[in-house]
Coordinates of C-alpha atoms and ligand atoms in Angstrom, one line a residue:
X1 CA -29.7 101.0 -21.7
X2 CA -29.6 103.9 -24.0
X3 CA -26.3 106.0 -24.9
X4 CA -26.3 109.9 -25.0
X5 CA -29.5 112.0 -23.2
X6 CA -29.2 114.1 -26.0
X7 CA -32.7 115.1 -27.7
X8 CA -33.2 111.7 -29.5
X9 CA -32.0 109.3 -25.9
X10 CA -33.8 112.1 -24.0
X11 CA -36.9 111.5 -25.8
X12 CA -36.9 107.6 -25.9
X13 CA -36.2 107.6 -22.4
X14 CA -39.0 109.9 -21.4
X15 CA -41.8 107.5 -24.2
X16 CA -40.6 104.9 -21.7
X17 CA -41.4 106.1 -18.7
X18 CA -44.5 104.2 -16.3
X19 CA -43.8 101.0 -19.2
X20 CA -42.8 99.1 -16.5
X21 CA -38.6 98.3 -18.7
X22 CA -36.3 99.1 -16.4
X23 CA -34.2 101.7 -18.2
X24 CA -30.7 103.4 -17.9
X25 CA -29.5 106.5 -19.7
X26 CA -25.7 107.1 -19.7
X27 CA -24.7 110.5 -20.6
X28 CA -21.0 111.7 -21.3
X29 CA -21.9 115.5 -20.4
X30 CA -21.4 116.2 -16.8
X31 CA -25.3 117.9 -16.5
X32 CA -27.4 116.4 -18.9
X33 CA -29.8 119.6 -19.1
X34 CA -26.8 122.2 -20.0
X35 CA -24.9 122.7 -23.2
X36 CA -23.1 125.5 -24.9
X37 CA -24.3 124.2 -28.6
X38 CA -25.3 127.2 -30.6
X39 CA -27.6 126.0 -33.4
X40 CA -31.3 126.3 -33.4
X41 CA -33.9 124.0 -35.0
X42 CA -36.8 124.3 -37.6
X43 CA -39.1 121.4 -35.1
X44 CA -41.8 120.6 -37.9
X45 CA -45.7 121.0 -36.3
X46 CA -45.5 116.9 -36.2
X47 CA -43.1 117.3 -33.8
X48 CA -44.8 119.5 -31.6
X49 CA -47.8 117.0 -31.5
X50 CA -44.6 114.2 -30.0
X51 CA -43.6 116.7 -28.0
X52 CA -47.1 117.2 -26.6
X53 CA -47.5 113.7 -25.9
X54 CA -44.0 113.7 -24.1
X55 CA -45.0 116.2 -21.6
X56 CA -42.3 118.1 -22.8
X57 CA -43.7 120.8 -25.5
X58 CA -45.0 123.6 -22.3
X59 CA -41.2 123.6 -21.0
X60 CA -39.4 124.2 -24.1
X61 CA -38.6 128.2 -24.3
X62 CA -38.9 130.4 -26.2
X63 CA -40.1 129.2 -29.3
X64 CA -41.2 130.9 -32.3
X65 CA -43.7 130.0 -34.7
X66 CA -42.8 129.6 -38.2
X67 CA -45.9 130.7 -40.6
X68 CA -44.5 130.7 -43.9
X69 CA -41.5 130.1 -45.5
X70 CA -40.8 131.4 -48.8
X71 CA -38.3 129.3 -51.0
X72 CA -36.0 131.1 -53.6
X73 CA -33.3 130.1 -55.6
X74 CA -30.7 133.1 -56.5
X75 CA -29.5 133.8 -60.2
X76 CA -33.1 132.2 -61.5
X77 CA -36.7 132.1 -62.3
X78 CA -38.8 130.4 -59.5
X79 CA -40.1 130.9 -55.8
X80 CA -42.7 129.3 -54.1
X81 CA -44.4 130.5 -50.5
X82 CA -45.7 127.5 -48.3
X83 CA -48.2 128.8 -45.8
X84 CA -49.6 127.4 -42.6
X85 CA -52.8 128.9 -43.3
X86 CA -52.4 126.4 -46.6
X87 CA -51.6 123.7 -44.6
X88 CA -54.4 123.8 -42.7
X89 CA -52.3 124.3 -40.0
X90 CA -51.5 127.1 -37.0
X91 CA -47.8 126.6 -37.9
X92 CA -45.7 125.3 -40.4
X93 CA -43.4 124.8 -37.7
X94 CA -41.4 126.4 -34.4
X95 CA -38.1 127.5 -34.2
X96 CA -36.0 127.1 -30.7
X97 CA -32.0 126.5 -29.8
X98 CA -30.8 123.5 -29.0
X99 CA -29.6 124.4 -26.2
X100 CA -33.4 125.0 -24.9
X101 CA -34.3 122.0 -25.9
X102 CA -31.5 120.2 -24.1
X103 CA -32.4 122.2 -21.1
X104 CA -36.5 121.0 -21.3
X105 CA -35.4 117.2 -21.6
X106 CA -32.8 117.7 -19.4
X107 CA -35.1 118.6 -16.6
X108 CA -37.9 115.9 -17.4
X109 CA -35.0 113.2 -17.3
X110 CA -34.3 114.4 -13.7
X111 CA -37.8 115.3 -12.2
X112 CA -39.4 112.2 -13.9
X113 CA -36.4 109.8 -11.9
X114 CA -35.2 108.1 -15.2
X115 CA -32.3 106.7 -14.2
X116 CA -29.6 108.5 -15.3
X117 CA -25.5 108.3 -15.4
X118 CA -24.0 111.3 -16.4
X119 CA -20.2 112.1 -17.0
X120 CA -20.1 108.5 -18.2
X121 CA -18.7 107.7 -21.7
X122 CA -19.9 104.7 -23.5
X123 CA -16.6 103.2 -25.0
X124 CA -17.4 100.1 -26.7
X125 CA -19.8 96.8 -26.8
X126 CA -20.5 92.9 -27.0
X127 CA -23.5 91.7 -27.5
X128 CA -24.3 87.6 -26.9
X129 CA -27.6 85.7 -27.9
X130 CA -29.2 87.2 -24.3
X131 CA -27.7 90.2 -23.4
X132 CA -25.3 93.1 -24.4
X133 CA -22.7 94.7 -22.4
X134 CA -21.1 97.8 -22.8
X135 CA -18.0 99.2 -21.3
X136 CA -18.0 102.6 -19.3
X137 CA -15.6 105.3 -18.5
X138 CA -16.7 107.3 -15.3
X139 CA -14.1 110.1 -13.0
X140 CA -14.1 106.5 -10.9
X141 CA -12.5 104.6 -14.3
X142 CA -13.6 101.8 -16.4
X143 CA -16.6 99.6 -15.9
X144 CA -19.0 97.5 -17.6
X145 CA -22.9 96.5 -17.6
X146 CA -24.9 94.4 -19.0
X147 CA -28.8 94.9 -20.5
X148 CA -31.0 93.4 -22.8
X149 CA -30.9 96.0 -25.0
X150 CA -29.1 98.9 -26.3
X151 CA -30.9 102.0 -27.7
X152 CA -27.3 104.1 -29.7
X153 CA -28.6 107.7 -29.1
X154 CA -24.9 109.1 -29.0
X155 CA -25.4 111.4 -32.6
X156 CA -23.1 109.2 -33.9
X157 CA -20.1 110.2 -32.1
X158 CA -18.5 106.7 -30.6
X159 CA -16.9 104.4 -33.3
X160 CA -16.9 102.0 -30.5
X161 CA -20.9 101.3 -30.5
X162 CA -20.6 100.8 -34.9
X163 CA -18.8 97.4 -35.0
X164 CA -21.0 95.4 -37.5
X165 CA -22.6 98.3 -39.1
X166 CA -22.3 99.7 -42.1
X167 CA -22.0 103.2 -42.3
X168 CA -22.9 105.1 -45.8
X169 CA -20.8 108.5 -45.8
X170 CA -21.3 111.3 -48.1
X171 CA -19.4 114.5 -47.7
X172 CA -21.0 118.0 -49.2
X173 CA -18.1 120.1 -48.8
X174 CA -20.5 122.2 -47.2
X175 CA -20.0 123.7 -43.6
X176 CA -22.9 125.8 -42.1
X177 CA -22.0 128.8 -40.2
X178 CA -24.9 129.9 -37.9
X179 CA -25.5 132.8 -35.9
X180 CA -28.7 135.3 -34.7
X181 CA -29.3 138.2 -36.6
X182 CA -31.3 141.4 -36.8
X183 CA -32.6 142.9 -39.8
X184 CA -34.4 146.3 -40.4
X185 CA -37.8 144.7 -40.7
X186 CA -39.3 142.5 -38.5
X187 CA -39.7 139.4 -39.3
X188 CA -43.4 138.3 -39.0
X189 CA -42.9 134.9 -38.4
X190 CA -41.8 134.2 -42.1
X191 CA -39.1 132.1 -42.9
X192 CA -36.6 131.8 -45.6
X193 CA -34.8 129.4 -47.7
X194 CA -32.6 130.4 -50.4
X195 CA -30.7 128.1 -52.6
X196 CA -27.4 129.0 -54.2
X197 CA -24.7 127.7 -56.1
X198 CA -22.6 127.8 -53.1
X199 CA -25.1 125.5 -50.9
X200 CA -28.5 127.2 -49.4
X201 CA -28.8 129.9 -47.0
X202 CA -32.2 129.7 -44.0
X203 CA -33.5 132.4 -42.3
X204 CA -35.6 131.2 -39.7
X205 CA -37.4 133.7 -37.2
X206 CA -36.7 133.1 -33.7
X207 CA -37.7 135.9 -31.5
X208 CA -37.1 138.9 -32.4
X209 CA -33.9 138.0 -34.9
X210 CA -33.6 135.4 -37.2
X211 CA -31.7 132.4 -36.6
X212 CA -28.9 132.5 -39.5
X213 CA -27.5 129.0 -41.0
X214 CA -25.3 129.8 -44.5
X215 CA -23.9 126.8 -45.6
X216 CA -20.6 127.4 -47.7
X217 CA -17.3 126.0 -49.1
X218 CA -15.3 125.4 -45.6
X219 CA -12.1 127.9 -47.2
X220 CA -15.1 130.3 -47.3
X221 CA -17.0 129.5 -43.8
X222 CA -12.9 129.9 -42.3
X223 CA -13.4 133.3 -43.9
X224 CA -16.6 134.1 -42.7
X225 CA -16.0 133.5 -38.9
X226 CA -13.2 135.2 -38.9
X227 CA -14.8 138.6 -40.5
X228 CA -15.5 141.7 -38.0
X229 CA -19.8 141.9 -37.3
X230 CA -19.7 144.7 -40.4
X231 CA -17.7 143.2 -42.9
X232 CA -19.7 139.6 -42.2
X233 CA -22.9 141.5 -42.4
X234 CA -22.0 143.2 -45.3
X235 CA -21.3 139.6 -47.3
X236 CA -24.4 138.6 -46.0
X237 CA -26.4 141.3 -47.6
X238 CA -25.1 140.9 -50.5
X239 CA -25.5 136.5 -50.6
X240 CA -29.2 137.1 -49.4
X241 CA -30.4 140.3 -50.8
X242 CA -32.4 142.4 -49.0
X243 CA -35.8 140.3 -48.7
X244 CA -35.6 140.1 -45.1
X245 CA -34.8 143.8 -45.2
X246 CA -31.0 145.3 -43.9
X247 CA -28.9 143.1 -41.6
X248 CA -28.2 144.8 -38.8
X249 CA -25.9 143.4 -36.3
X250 CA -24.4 139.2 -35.8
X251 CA -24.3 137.4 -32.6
X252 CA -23.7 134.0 -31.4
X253 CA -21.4 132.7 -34.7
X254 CA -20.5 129.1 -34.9
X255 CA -19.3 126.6 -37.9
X256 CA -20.3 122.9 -38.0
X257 CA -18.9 120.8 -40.5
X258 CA -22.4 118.7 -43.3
X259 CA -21.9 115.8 -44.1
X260 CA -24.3 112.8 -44.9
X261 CA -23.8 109.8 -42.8
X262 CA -26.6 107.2 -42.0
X263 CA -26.1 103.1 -41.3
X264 CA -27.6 100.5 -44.2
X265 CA -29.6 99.0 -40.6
X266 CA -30.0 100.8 -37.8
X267 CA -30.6 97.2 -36.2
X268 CA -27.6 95.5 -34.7
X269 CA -27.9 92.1 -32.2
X270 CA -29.6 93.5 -29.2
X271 CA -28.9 97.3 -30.0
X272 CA -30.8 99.6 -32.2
X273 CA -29.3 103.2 -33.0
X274 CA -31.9 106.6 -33.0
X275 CA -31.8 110.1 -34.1
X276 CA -28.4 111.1 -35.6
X277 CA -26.8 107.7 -34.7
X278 CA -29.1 106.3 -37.3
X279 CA -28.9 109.0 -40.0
X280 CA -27.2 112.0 -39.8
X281 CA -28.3 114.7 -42.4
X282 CA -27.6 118.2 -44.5
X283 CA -29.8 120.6 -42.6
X284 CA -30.8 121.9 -45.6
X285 CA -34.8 121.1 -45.1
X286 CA -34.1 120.9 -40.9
X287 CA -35.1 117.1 -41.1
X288 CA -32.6 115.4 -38.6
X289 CA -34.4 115.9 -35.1
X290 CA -37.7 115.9 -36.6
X291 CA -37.0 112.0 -38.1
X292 CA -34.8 111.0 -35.0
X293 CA -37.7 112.2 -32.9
X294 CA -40.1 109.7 -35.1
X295 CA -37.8 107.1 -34.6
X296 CA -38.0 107.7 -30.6
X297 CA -41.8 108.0 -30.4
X298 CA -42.3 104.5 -32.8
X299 CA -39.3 102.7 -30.8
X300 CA -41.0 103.8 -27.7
X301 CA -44.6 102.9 -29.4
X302 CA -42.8 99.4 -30.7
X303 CA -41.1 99.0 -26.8
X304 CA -44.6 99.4 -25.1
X305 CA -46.9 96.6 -27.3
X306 CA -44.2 94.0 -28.3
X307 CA -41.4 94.8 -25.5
X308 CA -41.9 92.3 -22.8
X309 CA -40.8 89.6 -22.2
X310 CA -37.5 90.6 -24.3
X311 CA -37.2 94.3 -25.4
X312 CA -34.3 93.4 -27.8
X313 CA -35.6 90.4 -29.3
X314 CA -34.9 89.8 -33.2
X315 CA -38.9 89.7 -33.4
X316 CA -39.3 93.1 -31.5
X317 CA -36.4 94.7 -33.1
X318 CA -37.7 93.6 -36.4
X319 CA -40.9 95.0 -36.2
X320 CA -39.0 98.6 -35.5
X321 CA -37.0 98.3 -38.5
X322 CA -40.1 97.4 -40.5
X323 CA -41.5 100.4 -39.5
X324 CA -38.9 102.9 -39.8
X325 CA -37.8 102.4 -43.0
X326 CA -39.9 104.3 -45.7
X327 CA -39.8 107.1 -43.5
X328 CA -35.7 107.0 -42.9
X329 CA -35.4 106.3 -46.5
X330 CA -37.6 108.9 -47.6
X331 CA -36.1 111.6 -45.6
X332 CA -32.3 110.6 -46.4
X333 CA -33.0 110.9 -50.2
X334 CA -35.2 113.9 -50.1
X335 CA -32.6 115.4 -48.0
X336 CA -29.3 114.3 -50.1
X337 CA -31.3 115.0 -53.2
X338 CA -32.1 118.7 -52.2
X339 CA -28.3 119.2 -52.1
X340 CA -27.4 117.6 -55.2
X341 CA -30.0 119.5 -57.4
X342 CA -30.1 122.7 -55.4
X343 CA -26.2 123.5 -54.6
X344 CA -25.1 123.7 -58.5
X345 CA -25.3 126.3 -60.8
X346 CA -25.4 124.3 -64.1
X347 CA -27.8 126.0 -66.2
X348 CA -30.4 123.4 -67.5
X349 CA -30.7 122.4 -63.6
X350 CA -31.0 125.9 -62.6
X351 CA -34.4 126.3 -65.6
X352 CA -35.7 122.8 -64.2
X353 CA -35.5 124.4 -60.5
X354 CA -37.2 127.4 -61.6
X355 CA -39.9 125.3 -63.1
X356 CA -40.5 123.0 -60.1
X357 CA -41.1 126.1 -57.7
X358 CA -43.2 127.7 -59.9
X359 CA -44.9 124.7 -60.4
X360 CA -45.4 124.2 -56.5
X361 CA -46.4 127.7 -56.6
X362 CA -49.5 127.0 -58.8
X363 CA -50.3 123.5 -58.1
X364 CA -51.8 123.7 -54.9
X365 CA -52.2 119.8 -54.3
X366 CA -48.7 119.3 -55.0
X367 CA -47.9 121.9 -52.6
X368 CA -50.0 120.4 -50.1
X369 CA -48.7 117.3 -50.3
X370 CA -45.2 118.5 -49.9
X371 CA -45.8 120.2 -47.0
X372 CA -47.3 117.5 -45.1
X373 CA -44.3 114.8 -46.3
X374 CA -41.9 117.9 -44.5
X375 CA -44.3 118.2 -41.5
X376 CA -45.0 114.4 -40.8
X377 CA -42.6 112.5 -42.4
X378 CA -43.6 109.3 -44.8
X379 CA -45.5 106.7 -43.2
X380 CA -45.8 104.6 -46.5
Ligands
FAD401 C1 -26.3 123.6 -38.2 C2 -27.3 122.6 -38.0 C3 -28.7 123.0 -38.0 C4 -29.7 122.0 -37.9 N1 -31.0 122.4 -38.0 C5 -32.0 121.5 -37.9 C6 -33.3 121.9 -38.0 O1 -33.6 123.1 -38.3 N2 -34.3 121.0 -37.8 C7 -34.0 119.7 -37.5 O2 -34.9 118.8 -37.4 N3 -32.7 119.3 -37.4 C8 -31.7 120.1 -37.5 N4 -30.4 119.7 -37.3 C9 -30.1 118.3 -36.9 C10 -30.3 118.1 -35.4 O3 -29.4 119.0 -34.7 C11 -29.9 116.7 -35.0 O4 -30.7 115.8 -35.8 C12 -30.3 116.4 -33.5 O5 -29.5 117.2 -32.7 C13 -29.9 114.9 -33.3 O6 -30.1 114.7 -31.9 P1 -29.5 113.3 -31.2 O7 -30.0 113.3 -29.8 O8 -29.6 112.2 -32.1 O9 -27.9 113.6 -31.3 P2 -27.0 114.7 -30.5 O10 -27.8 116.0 -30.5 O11 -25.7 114.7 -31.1 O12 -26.9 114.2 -29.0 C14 -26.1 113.0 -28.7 C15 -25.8 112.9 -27.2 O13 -25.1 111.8 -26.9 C16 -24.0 112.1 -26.0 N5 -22.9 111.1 -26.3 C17 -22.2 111.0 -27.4 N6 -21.3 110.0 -27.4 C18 -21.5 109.4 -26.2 C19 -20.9 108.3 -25.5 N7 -19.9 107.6 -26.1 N8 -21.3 108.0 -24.3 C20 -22.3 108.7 -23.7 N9 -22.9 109.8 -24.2 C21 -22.5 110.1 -25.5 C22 -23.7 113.5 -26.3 O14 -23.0 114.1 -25.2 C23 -25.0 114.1 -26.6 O15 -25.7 114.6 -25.5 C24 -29.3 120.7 -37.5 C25 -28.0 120.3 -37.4 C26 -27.0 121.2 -37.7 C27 -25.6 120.8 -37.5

């Protein structure tokens, strides 16, 4: 059984498919392929090559290819520009909006005949030596069902489906506020990420706009979502500079609260929890579907050689965890580390900054190497 047919569930439940486990997706939205989220996502070239395997990479549109991002901190010394062309790569990565993504595994759920429950709301669950049940709320009421394991794709929404974890919380003080804007220049395919005191600030080019995230104090991200297009625009010129050129016009604002909130294990008795469930992160380097899709494609991987007879044995589970870990780790400290160097403005940190970008910049190894930790994750 797997909870929420959101990217991570979606994606678990597609790596699944023709493995001969019977398997049950129960989504609380009422149309598992339609939502009214406004974010978009940085989706790493590693993720494309999932994606790819999925089935699912042709029906995600549009897209945008991200072929170099420059990195920037304000008030001090230091850039860096990370290429595709020095990655060896066609892309360093490709923007979309979630809700296209939601829309692409939406419609493979359906067309492939996964089984699949939605307007359902997962409310709690119990597991026992050979099974684990979970209770259900449908339009028809409460109900229960049993499985042999539980895959927690729910983004880590239902306190129900944590009993026996242990969560690790940080809060940044951070909310983004994203949006699409236009700027006088276009944007040929270059993104960027700019660090300031007040937390960083991506532009990422999605067709012909850039897709805005501008993380800030929440007082201040109140402040910004309520300013008239000109006045918002006008802070925003002034917060960026004018390396993308002028902003031009705002659409599509929205505010989501950052913090950092992962479990110790993402293996519990008979249930194993994915994608945000697992580790929910600062988008700062736009890690969190790019890991939570790792963790579907190796759970899937794990589910296919070691699965049967008992896909939620301690030994199968086990070997997941095993697996996982250097990667989860490794991206929940790169992430949470980012934050704590890069939103500051103490002035010894702010020289050591400088020095590591420009050090990127003309170390061409270390940049390398950098890149492909952010692309593929950390296997070791
Ligand atoms: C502003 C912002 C920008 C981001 N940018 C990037 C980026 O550039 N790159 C990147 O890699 N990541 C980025 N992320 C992170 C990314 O959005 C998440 O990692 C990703 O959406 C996680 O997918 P998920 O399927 O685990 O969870 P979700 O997307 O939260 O999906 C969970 C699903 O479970 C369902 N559900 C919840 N509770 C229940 C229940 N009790 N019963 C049944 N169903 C339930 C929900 O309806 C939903 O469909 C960003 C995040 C934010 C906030």
């Amino acid at each position: 059984m797997i909870v929420g047919g959101g990217p991570i569930g979606a994606a678990i439940a597609i790596a699944l498919q023709g493995s001969g486990l019977d398997v049950l997706v129960l989504e609380a939205r009422p149309d598992a392929g339609s939502s009214n989220d406004a974010r978009t996502l940085a989706m790493s070239y590693g993720s494309r090559l999932i994606l790819e395997r999925l089935g699912i990479w042709p029906q995600i549109e549009p897209v945008t290819p991200i072929e170099s991002i420059h990195v920037s901190q304000r008030g001090g010394f230091g850039r860096t520009l990370l290429s595709a062309e020095d990655a060896g790569l066609p892309a360093l990565g490709y923007v979309t909006r979630y809700s296209g993504l939601q829309h692409a595994f939406g419609r493979a759920l359906v067309s492939e005949r996964t089984r699949l429950m939605t307007g359902t709301e997962v409310t709690g669950m119990q597991s026992t030596a050979h099974r684990i049940a979970i209770e259900f709320l449908t339009h028809a009421g409460s109900q229960s069902i049993a499985a042999r394991l539980l895959i927690i794709a729910d983004g880590g929404a239902s306190m129900g489906l944590r009993a026996g974890a242990t969560v690790k919380v940080r809060e940044y003080g951070q909310d983004a506020v994203v949006g699409l804007v236009e700027t006088s220049r276009p944007h040929g395919r270059k993104a960027y990420e700019r660090f300031t005191p007040d937390g960083p600030i991506a532009l990422l080019p999605y067709e012909s706009r850039y897709a805005l995230v501008w993380t800030a104090a929440p007082d201040t991200a109140d402040r910004l979502m309520a300013l008239p297009a000109a006045a918002f625009l006008e802070k925003l010129q002034l917060h960026f500079g004018d390396r993308a050129g002028r902003f031009v016009s705002i659409e599509a604002r929205a505010r989501f609260p950052l913090t950092l909130r992962y479990a110790e294990d993402p293996v519990l008795p008979r249930a194993v929890m994915l994608g945000n469930a697992a580790q929910a992160l600062h988008p700062i380097a736009g890690q969190g579907f790019n890991l939570g899709l790792r963790d579907a494609w190796e759970l899937g991987e794990t589910l296919l050689l070691h699965g049967k007879p008992d896909p939620g044995s301690d030994a199968c589970l086990s070997r997941y965890r095993a697996l996982r870990r250097p990667d989860r780790l490794r991206g929940i400290a790169l992430t949470h580390s980012l934050v704590k160097i890069f939103s500051n403005d103490i002035v010894p940190l702010r020289a050591a900054r400088g020095a590591a970008l420009s050090l990127l910049e003309l170390l061409p190894p270390a940049k390398r190497a950098f890149m492909q930790r952010m692309i593929f994750g950390a296997s070791r």
